[in-house]
Coordinates of C-alpha atoms in Angstrom, one line a residue:
M1 CA -14.3 -16.8 -12.1
A2 CA -11.7 -14.7 -10.3
R3 CA -9.2 -17.0 -8.1
L4 CA -8.5 -15.3 -4.6
I5 CA -4.8 -15.4 -3.4
T6 CA -5.4 -13.1 -0.7
D7 CA -8.7 -11.8 0.9
H8 CA -9.0 -9.8 4.3
P9 CA -12.5 -8.3 4.7
P10 CA -12.7 -4.5 5.8
R11 CA -12.8 -5.8 9.7
E12 CA -9.3 -7.0 9.2
L13 CA -8.1 -4.0 7.3
A14 CA -9.4 -2.0 9.9
A15 CA -7.9 -3.4 12.6
E16 CA -4.5 -3.5 10.7
L17 CA -4.7 0.6 9.9
G18 CA -5.8 1.0 13.8
A19 CA -2.5 -0.2 14.7
L20 CA -0.7 1.7 12.0
L21 CA -1.9 4.7 13.0
R22 CA -0.6 4.2 16.6
V23 CA 3.0 3.5 15.1
D24 CA 6.0 5.7 16.1
W25 CA 6.5 6.5 12.5
R26 CA 9.6 8.7 13.4
T27 CA 11.3 5.3 14.4
V28 CA 10.2 3.4 11.2
W29 CA 11.5 6.3 8.8
D30 CA 15.1 6.2 10.5
G31 CA 15.3 2.7 9.2
I32 CA 15.5 -0.8 10.1
P33 CA 18.7 -2.1 12.3
A34 CA 21.2 -4.1 10.6
G35 CA 22.0 -6.4 13.2
E36 CA 19.7 -10.1 13.6
A37 CA 19.1 -9.2 17.3
E38 CA 18.8 -5.5 17.0
R39 CA 16.4 -6.0 14.3
R40 CA 14.0 -8.5 16.2
E41 CA 14.5 -6.2 19.2
W42 CA 13.1 -3.0 16.9
C43 CA 10.0 -5.2 15.6
E44 CA 9.0 -6.1 19.1
A45 CA 8.5 -2.7 20.0
F46 CA 5.9 -2.5 17.2
G47 CA 4.2 -5.8 18.0
W48 CA 5.8 -7.1 14.5
Q49 CA 7.7 -10.5 14.3
P50 CA 10.3 -10.2 11.3
L51 CA 9.9 -12.6 8.3
W52 CA 12.6 -12.3 5.7
A53 CA 14.7 -9.5 4.3
E54 CA 13.5 -8.3 0.6
S55 CA 13.8 -4.9 -0.4
G56 CA 13.6 -3.9 3.1
L57 CA 12.0 -6.0 5.4
W58 CA 8.7 -8.2 5.6
V59 CA 7.1 -8.4 9.1
R60 CA 4.2 -10.3 10.5
T61 CA 1.9 -7.9 12.4
R62 CA 0.4 -8.4 15.6
R63 CA -3.0 -9.3 13.9
G64 CA -1.5 -11.7 11.6
G65 CA -1.1 -9.7 8.7
R66 CA 2.0 -9.1 6.6
L67 CA 3.7 -5.9 6.1
H68 CA 6.6 -5.1 3.7
L69 CA 8.9 -2.1 5.0
A70 CA 10.4 -0.8 2.0
A71 CA 14.0 0.2 2.2
S72 CA 17.4 0.3 0.5
A73 CA 19.3 -3.2 0.4
A74 CA 22.2 -1.2 2.3
P75 CA 22.1 -1.6 6.3
G76 CA 20.6 1.2 8.1
R77 CA 18.9 3.1 5.2
P78 CA 15.4 4.9 5.8
V79 CA 12.4 3.1 5.4
T80 CA 10.2 5.0 2.4
R81 CA 7.0 2.9 2.7
A82 CA 4.9 0.3 4.4
S83 CA 2.4 -1.7 2.4
Y84 CA -0.2 -4.4 3.0
T85 CA -2.0 -6.6 0.2
V86 CA -5.6 -6.2 1.4
W87 CA -6.8 -8.3 -1.5
K88 CA -5.5 -10.0 -4.7
A89 CA -6.9 -12.3 -7.3
R90 CA -6.3 -13.5 -10.6
E91 CA -8.2 -14.8 -13.7
D92 CA -7.8 -16.6 -17.0
A93 CA -7.5 -15.5 -20.1
A94 CA -10.4 -17.2 -21.3
S95 CA -12.6 -15.9 -18.3
G96 CA -12.5 -12.3 -19.8
D97 CA -11.3 -9.8 -17.6
A98 CA -14.7 -7.7 -17.0
G99 CA -15.5 -10.2 -14.3
L100 CA -12.5 -9.8 -12.4
V101 CA -12.7 -5.8 -12.8
A102 CA -16.1 -6.0 -11.2
V103 CA -15.3 -8.3 -8.4
A104 CA -12.2 -6.2 -7.8
L105 CA -14.3 -2.9 -7.5
D106 CA -16.9 -4.1 -5.5
R107 CA -14.1 -5.0 -2.8
Y108 CA -12.3 -2.0 -3.1
E109 CA -15.5 0.2 -2.6
A110 CA -16.0 -2.2 0.7
H111 CA -12.5 -1.0 2.0
L112 CA -12.5 2.6 1.2
A113 CA -15.9 2.8 3.2
R114 CA -14.1 1.2 6.1
M115 CA -11.1 3.5 5.9
T116 CA -13.1 6.5 5.3
T117 CA -15.2 5.6 8.8
L118 CA -11.6 5.7 10.4
L119 CA -10.2 8.6 8.8
G120 CA -12.8 10.8 7.3
P121 CA -13.1 11.4 3.6
P122 CA -9.7 11.1 1.5
G123 CA -8.0 14.4 0.5
W124 CA -8.4 13.1 -3.0
Q125 CA -10.0 9.9 -4.8
G126 CA -10.4 9.0 -8.4
S127 CA -9.1 6.5 -11.0
W128 CA -6.5 6.3 -13.8
D129 CA -8.7 8.9 -16.5
S130 CA -9.3 11.4 -13.7
P131 CA -8.5 14.7 -14.8
D132 CA -6.4 16.0 -12.0
F133 CA -4.4 12.3 -11.3
P134 CA -2.0 12.1 -9.8
P135 CA -2.9 13.7 -6.4
P136 CA -0.8 16.4 -4.7
P137 CA 1.7 16.0 -3.3
A138 CA 3.0 13.4 -5.6
P139 CA 3.5 14.5 -9.2
G140 CA 5.5 11.5 -10.8
R141 CA 4.6 9.0 -7.9
W142 CA 2.5 6.9 -10.2
G143 CA 4.3 7.3 -14.1
D144 CA 3.7 9.7 -16.6
A145 CA 0.1 10.5 -18.1
E146 CA 0.7 8.4 -20.9
D147 CA 1.9 5.3 -19.5
R148 CA -0.7 5.7 -16.9
L149 CA -3.6 6.2 -19.4
E150 CA -1.7 3.1 -21.5
H151 CA -2.4 0.5 -18.8
Q152 CA -4.9 2.3 -16.7
A153 CA -3.1 2.0 -13.3
P154 CA -4.0 2.6 -10.6
Y155 CA -7.4 1.7 -11.5
R156 CA -8.6 3.4 -8.5
L157 CA -6.8 5.4 -5.6
A158 CA -7.5 7.3 -2.5
Q159 CA -5.2 9.4 -0.5
W160 CA -5.2 10.6 2.9
S161 CA -2.4 13.3 4.2
Y162 CA -1.5 15.2 6.9
A163 CA 0.2 18.4 8.2
N164 CA 2.7 16.5 10.6
P165 CA 5.9 15.8 7.8
L166 CA 6.5 12.7 9.8
A167 CA 3.0 11.0 9.4
P168 CA 2.6 8.6 6.6
V169 CA 0.4 9.9 3.4
F170 CA -2.0 6.7 3.5
V171 CA -3.1 5.3 0.2
L172 CA -5.9 2.6 -1.2
D173 CA -5.3 1.6 -4.5
L174 CA -6.6 -1.1 -6.9
D175 CA -4.4 -2.3 -9.7
C176 CA -6.0 -4.0 -12.2
R177 CA -3.8 -6.2 -15.0
S178 CA -4.9 -7.4 -18.7
G179 CA -3.0 -8.9 -21.6
R180 CA -2.5 -11.7 -23.7
G181 CA -2.3 -13.7 -20.5
A182 CA -4.4 -14.2 -16.9
G183 CA -5.8 -11.1 -15.5
S184 CA -5.0 -10.0 -12.0
G185 CA -6.3 -7.7 -9.5
T186 CA -4.5 -6.4 -6.2
I187 CA -6.1 -3.7 -3.5
S188 CA -3.2 -2.3 -1.6
L189 CA -3.0 0.2 1.4
S190 CA 0.3 1.9 1.7
C191 CA 1.8 4.2 4.0
H192 CA 4.2 6.4 2.3
G193 CA 7.1 8.1 3.9
P194 CA 9.0 11.2 3.7
A195 CA 11.2 10.7 0.9
D196 CA 9.7 7.7 -1.7
P197 CA 12.1 6.2 -4.0
E198 CA 9.2 6.0 -6.8
A199 CA 9.4 9.5 -7.8
V200 CA 10.4 10.3 -11.4
A201 CA 13.3 12.2 -10.5
G202 CA 15.0 13.9 -7.7
P203 CA 15.7 12.7 -4.3
G204 CA 12.4 11.1 -3.3
W205 CA 9.0 12.0 -2.7
L206 CA 8.6 14.9 -0.2
L207 CA 5.8 14.9 1.7

């Protein structure tokens, strides 16, 4: 049986997503202020409460969710991604991974349906073994094909992108991990910015 660590229902995801759609992303991508007072004021403009710094900044949203704003440790560096853990569970090795995957897929489809209601059909959706994975415009964003096929990650993925270069690329992905120890599953909502540091080569993932 999967042990839940995080479980936000689709209506909570919809509320968080609705707020993210109204964010001034130009200001977010420009970077987090270095000073504590300035950082607090910057967060208040979005309705966020600063929590702690870790590869950027963790904040509490107006609706009580936790959002990670990914950025370099250097002060004033651009924010490249905002991510929100929608659902997370772990399972003992003795339980078998099939049960965890079944639960994770059920949760993923429910969240995907709610996001589709808000954003329309994704521009791309599929899984680790889709022949056209990864979706444009992100070659290399999810690693090379050999690594992806070996780890079956991300297990499912849907992506929404827009013509405005400052608008985030919204991604809903499911990651399932298994092996000798306990298995785990995570569903995440990510908002990728103009330069994502996880690209395999080059200065970043350009929208």
